[in-house]
CSV table of C-alpha atoms and ligand atoms in Angstrom, one decimal:
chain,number,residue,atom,x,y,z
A,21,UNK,CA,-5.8,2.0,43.4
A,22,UNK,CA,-5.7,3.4,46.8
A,23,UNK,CA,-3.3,0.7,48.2
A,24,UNK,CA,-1.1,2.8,45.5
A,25,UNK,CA,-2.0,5.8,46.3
A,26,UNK,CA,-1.5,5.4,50.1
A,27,UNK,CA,1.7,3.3,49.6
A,28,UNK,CA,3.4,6.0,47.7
A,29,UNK,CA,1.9,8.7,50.1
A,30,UNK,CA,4.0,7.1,52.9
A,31,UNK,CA,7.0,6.4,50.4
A,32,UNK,CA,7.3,10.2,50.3
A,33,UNK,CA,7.6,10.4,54.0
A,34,UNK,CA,9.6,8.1,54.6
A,35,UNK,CA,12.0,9.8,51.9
A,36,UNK,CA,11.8,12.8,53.4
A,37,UNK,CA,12.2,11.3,57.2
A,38,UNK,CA,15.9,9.5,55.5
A,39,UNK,CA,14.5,6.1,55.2
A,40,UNK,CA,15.1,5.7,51.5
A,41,UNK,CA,17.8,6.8,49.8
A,42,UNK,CA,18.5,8.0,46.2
A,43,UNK,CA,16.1,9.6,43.7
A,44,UNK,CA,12.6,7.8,43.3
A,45,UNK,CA,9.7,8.6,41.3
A,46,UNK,CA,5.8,7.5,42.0
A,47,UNK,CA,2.8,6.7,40.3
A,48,UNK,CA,0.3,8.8,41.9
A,49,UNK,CA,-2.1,10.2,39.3
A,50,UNK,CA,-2.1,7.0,37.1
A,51,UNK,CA,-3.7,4.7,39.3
A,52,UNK,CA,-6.9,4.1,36.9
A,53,UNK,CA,-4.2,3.1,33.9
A,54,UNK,CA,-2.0,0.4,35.6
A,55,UNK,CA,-5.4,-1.2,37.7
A,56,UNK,CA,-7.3,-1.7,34.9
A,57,UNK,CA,-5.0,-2.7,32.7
A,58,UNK,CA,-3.0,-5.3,34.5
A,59,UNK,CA,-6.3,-6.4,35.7
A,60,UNK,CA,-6.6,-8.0,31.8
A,61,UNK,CA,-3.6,-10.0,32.1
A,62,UNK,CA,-3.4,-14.3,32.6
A,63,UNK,CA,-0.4,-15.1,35.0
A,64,UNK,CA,1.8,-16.2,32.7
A,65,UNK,CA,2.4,-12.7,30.6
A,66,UNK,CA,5.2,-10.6,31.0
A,67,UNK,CA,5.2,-6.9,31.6
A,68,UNK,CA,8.2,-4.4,31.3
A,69,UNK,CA,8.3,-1.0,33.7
A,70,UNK,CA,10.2,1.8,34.4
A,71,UNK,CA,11.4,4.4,36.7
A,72,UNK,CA,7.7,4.7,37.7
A,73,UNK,CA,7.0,0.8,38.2
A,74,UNK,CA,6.0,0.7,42.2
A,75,UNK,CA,2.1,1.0,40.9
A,76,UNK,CA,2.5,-1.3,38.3
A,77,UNK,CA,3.9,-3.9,40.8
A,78,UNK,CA,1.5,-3.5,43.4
A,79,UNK,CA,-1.7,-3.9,40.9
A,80,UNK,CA,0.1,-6.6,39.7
A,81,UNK,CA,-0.2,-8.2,43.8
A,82,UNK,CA,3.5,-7.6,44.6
A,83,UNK,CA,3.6,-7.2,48.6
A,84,UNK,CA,3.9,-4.1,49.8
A,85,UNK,CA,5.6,-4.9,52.5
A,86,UNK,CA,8.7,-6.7,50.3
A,87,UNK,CA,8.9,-3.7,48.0
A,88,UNK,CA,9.1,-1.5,50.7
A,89,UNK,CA,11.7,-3.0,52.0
A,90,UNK,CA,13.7,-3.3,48.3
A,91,UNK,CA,12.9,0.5,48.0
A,92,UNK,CA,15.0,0.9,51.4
A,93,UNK,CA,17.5,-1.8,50.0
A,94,UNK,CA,16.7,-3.9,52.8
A,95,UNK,CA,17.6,-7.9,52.6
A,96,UNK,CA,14.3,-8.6,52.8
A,97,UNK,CA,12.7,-6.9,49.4
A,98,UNK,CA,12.1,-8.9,46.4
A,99,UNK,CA,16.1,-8.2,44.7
A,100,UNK,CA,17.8,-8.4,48.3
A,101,UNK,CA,17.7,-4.6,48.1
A,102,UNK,CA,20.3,-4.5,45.4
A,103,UNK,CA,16.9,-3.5,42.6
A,104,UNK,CA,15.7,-0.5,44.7
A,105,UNK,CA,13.2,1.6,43.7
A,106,UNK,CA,14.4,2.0,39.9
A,107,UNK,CA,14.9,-1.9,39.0
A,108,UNK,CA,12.6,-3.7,41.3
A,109,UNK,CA,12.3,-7.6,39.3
A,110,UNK,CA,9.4,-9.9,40.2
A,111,UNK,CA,9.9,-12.6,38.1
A,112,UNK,CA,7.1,-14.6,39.9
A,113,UNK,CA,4.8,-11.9,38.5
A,114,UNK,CA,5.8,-11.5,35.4
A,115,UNK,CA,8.4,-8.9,36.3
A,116,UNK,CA,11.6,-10.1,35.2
A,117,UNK,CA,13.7,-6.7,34.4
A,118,UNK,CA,12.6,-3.6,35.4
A,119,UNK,CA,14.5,-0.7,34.1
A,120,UNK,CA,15.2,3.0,34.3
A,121,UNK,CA,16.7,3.6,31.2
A,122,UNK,CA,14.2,5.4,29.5
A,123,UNK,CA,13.1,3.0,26.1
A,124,UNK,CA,15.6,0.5,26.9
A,125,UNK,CA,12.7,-1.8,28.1
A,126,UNK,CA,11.0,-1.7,24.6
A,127,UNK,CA,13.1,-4.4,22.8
A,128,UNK,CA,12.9,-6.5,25.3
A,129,UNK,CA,9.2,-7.0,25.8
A,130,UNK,CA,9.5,-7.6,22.1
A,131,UNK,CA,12.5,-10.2,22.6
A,132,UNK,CA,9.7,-11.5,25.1
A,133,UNK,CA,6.7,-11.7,23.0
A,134,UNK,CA,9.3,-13.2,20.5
A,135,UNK,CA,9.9,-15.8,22.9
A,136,UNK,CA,6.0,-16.6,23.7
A,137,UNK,CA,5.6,-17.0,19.7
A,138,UNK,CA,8.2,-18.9,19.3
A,139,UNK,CA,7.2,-21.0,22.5
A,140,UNK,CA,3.6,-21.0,21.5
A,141,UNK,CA,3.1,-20.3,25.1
A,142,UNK,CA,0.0,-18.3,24.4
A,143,UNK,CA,1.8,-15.3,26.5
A,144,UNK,CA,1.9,-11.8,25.9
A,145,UNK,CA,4.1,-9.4,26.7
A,146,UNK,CA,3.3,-5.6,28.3
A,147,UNK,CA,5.6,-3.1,27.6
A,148,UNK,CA,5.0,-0.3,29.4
A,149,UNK,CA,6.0,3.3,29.2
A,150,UNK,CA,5.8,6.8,29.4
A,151,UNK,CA,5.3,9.4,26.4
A,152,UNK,CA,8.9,10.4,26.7
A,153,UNK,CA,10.2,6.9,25.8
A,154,UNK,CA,9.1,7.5,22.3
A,155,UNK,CA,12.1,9.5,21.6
A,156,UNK,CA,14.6,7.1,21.6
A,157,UNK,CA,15.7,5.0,18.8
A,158,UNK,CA,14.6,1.8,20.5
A,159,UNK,CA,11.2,2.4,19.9
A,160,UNK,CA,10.7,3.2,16.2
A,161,UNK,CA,13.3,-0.2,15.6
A,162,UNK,CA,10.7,-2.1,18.1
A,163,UNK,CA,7.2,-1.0,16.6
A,164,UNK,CA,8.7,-1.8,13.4
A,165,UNK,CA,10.1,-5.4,13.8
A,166,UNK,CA,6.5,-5.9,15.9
A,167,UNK,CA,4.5,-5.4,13.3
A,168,UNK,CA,6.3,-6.9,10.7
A,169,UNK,CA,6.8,-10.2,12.8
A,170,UNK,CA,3.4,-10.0,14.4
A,171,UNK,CA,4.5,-9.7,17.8
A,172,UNK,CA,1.6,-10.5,20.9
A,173,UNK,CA,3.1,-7.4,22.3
A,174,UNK,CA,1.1,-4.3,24.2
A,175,UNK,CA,2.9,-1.2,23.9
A,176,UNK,CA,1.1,0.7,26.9
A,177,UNK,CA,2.2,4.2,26.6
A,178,UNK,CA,1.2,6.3,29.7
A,179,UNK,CA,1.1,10.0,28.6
A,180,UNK,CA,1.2,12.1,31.7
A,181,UNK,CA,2.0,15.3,30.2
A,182,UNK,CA,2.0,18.5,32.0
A,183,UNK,CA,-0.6,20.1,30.7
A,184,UNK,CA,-3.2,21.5,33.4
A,185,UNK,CA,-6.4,20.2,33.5
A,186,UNK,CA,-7.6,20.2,29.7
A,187,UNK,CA,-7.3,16.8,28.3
A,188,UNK,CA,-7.7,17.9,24.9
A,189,UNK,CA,-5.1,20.4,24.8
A,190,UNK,CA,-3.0,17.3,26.3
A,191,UNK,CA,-3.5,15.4,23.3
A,192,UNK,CA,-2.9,18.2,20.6
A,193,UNK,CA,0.3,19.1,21.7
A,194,UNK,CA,3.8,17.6,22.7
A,195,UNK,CA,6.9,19.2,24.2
A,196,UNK,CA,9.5,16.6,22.8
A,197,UNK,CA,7.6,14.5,20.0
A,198,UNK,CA,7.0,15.9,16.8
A,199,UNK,CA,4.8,12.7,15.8
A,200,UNK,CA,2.0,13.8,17.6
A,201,UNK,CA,-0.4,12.5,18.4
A,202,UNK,CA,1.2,9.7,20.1
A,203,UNK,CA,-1.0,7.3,18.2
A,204,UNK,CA,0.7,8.8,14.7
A,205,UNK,CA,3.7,6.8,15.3
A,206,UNK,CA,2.8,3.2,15.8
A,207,UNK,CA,0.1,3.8,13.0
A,208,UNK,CA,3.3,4.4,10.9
A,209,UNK,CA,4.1,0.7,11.5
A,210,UNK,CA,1.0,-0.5,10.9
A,211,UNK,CA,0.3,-1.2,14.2
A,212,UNK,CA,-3.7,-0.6,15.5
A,213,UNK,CA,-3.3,2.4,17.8
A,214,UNK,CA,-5.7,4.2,20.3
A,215,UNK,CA,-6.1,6.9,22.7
A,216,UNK,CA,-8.1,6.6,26.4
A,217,UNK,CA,-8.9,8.7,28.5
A,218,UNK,CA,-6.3,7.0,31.1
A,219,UNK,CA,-8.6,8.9,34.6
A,220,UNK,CA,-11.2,6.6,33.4
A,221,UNK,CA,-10.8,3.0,34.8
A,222,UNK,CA,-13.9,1.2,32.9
A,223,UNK,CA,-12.4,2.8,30.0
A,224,UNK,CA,-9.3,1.5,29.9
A,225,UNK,CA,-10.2,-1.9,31.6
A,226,UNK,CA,-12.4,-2.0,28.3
A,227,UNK,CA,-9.7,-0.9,25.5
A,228,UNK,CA,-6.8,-3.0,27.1
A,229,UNK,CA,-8.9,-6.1,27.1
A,230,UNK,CA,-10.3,-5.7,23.5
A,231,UNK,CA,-6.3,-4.7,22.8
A,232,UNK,CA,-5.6,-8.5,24.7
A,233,UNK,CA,-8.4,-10.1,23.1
A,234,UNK,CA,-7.0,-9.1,19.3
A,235,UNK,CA,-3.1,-10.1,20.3
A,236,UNK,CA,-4.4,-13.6,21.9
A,237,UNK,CA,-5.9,-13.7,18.4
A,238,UNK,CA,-2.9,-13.3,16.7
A,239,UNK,CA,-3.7,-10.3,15.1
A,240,UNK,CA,0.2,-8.8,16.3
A,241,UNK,CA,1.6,-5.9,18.4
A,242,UNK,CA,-1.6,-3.7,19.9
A,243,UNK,CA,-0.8,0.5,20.8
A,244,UNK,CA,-2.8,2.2,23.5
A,245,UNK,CA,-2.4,5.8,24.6
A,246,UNK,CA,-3.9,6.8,28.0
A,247,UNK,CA,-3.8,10.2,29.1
A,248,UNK,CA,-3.6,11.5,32.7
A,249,UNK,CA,-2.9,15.3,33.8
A,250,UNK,CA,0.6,15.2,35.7
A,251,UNK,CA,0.0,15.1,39.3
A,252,UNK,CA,1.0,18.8,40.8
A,253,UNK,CA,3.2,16.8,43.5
A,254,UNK,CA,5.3,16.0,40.4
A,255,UNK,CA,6.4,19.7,39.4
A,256,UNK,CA,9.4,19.6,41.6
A,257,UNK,CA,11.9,17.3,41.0
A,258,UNK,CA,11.2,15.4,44.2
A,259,UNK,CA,8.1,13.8,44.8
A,260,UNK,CA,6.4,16.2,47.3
A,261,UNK,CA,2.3,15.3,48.3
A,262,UNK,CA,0.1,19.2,48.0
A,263,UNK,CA,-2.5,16.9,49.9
A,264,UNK,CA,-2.9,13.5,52.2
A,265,UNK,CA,-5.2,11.7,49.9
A,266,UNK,CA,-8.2,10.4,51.9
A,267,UNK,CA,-11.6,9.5,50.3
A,268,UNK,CA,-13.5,12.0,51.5
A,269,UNK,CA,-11.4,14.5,48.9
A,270,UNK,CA,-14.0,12.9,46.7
A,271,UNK,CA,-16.8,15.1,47.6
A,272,UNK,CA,-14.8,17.7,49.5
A,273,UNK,CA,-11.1,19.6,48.1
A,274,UNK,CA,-11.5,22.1,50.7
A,275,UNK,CA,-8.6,20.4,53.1
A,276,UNK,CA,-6.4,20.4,49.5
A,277,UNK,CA,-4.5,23.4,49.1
A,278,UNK,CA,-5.9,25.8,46.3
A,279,UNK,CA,-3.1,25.6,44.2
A,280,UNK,CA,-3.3,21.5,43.6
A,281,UNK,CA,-7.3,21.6,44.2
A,282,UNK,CA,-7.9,21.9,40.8
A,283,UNK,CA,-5.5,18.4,39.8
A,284,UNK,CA,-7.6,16.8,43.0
A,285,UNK,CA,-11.3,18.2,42.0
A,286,UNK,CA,-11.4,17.1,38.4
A,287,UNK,CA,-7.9,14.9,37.6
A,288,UNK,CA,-7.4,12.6,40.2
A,289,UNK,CA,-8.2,9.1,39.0
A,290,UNK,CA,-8.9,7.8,42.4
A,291,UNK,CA,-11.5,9.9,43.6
A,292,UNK,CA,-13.0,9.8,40.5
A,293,UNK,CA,-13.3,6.2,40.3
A,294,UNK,CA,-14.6,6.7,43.9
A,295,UNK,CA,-17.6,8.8,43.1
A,296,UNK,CA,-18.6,7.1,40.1
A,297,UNK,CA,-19.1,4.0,42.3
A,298,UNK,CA,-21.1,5.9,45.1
A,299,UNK,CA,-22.8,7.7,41.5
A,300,UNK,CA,-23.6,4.5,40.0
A,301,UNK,CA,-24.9,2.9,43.3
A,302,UNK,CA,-22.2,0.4,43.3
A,303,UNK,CA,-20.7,1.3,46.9
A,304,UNK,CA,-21.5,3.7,49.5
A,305,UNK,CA,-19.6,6.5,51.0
A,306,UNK,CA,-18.7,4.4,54.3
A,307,UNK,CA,-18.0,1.3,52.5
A,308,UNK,CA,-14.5,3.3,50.6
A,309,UNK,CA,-13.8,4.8,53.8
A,310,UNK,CA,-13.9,1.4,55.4
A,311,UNK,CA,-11.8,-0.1,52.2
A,312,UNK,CA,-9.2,2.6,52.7
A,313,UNK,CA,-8.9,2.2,56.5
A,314,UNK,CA,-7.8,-1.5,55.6
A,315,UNK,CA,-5.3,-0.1,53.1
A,316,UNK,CA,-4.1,2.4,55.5
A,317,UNK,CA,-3.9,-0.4,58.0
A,318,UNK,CA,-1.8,-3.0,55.5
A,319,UNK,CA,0.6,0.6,54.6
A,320,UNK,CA,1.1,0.7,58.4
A,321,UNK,CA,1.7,-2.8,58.5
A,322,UNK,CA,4.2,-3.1,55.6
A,323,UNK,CA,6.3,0.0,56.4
A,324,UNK,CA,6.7,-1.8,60.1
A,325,UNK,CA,7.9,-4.9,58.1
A,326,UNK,CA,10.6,-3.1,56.0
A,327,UNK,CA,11.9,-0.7,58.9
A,328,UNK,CA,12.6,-4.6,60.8
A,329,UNK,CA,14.4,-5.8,57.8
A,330,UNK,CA,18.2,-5.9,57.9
A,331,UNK,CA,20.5,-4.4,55.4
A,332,UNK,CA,22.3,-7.0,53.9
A,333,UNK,CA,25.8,-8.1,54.5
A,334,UNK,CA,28.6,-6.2,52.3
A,335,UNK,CA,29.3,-9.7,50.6
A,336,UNK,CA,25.5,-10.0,49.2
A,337,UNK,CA,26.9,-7.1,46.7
A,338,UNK,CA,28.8,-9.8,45.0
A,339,UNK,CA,25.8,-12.5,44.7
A,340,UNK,CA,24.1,-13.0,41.7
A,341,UNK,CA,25.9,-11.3,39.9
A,342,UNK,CA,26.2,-14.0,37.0
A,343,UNK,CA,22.9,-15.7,35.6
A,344,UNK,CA,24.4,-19.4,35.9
A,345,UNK,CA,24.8,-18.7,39.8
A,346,UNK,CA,23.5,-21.1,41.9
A,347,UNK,CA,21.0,-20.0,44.1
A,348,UNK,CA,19.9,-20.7,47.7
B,424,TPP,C1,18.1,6.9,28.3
B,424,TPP,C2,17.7,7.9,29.4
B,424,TPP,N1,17.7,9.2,29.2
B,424,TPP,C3,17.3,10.0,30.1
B,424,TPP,C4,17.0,9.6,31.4
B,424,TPP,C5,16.6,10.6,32.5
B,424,TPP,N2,15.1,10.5,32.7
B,424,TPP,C6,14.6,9.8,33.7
B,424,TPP,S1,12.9,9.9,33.7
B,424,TPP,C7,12.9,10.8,32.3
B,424,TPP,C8,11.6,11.3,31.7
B,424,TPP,C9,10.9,10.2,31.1
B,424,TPP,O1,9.6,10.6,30.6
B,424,TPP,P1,8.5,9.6,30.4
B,424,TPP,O2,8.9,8.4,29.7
B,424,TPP,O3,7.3,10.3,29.8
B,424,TPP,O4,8.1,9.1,31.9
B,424,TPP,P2,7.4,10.0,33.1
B,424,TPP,O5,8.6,10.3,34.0
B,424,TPP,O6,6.8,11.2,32.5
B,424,TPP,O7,6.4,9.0,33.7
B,424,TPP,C10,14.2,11.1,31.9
B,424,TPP,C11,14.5,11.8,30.7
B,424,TPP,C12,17.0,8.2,31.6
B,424,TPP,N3,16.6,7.7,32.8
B,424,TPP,N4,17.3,7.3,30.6
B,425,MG,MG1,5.7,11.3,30.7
């Protein structure tokens, strides 16, 4: 969680000092969803992201180092830098089309799970989106021909809505879906479908792995809702950080400024996580800040890696641009 949070910290800066180019979008905020939740997964699955995919990779164990250097369409990042930040593919983890097209990854983590069944690979496939990808047709089609074909699919729906800090507001109400709750419309299909508190890692490490455990069964297509408060450096439409995270926040927002303090006191999943385990007696204070210092270290380390990396030569643009390509 805070090799994400710190990675996408430094992302911003390096946007705003011209070392990446094009619009981006980060994960900050929903650290204690994508952790947890990959965290259930056997190597083999497959898992479908979007616009906001650089958390999903890196809990996954993609290097920061080689996404970095995709983000800056550098030759050495995992697609050659012809992904970027918006299609980033890891097929070695499971990653083998990321897409910004909001929904459009939906039926294809079905075609996926199709495959797997078909295969008897024991695979599933994680499709994983934000609330907004409910609107489009592709969903409703998806969650439909899921159920009815009993699809190991996970339909992880990250609902970050802009609500302020009350959670339960968040879940009563909806800007752009009028099945709401979330939940109502995979229930429609017949597909089980349930709501976590998506700031709450233990939480969600415990409803994705009973939702894995029932599709491994063959029970069919699984829904989970989390819910996270939108991250305040998300208002604009730019990424821009109210605060440098550090893990001290935890016990002391006073360095935050007062307009985000709220988001950081009460929302933040990271810090969060981080005093429940000081809380619970399962780390001390020094021991995070010494966990973070190696993160911070790595961040360093990685963003030194990509800066090195070349642009690729003009003619790359044309490689791999048909599937039956050879390879080097
Ligand atoms: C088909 C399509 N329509 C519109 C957009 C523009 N767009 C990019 S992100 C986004 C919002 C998506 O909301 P959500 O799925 O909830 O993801 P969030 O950004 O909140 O994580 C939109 C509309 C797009 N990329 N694709
Ligand atoms: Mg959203």
């Amino acid at each position: 969680m805070l090799l994400i949070r710190h990675f996408e910290e430094r992302l911003i800066a390096l946007h705003d000092a011209g070392k990446t180019r094009g619009h981006y979008h980060v994960y900050i905020g929903q650290e204690a969803t994508g952790v947890p939740a990959i965290a259930c997964l056997e190597p083999g699955d497959s898992l479908f992201t979007t616009h906001r995919n650089h958390g999903h990779l890196l809990a996954r164990g993609a290097e920061p180092a080689r996404l970095y250097a995709e983000i800056m369409g550098r030759s050495d990042g995992y697609n050659r830098g012809k992904g970027g930040t918006l299609h980033t593919a890891v097929p070695a983890l499971g990653f083998h089309h990321t897409s910004a097209i909001v929904g459009g990854i939906i039926p294809l983590a079905a075609g996926a799970a199709y495959a797997a069944k078909a295969r008897k690979t024991g695979a599933l496939a994680v499709c994983l989106i934000g609330d907004g990808a409910l609107e489009e047709g592709a969903a409703p089609e998806t969650l439909n021909i899921a159920s009815l074909w009993k699809l190991p699919v996970l339909f992880l729906c990250e609902n970050n809505g802009k609500y302020g800090a009350d959670r339960r507001a968040a879940a009563a109400q909806s800007q752009n879906m009028a099945a709401y709750p979330l939940t109502d419309l995979p229930g429609a299909y017949k597909i089980p479908a349930r709501q976590v508190d998506g700031t709450d890692a233990a939480e969600v490490y415990k409803v994705v792995s009973d939702a894995v455990e029932k599709i491994r069964g063959g029970e069919g297509p699984q829904f989970i809702e989390t819910q996270t408060v939108r991250w305040p450096g998300n208002d604009e439409n730019w990424p821009v950080a109210p605060a440098a995270t550090r893990i001290g926040l935890a016990w002391d927002v006073s360095p935050v400024p007062e307009k985000a303090r709220d988001w950081y006191r009460s929302c933040d999943p990271v810090l969060i996580f981080a005093r429940e385990l000081v809380e619970r007696g399962a780390a001390t204070r020094q021991a995070l800040v010494k966990i973070e210092d190696g993160v911070l270290k790595e961040v360093d380390d990685a963003v030194r890696f990509a800066l090195a990396s070349p642009y690729p030569e003009p003619q790359e643009a044309l490689r791999d641009v048909f599937a039956a390509e050879d390879r080097p």
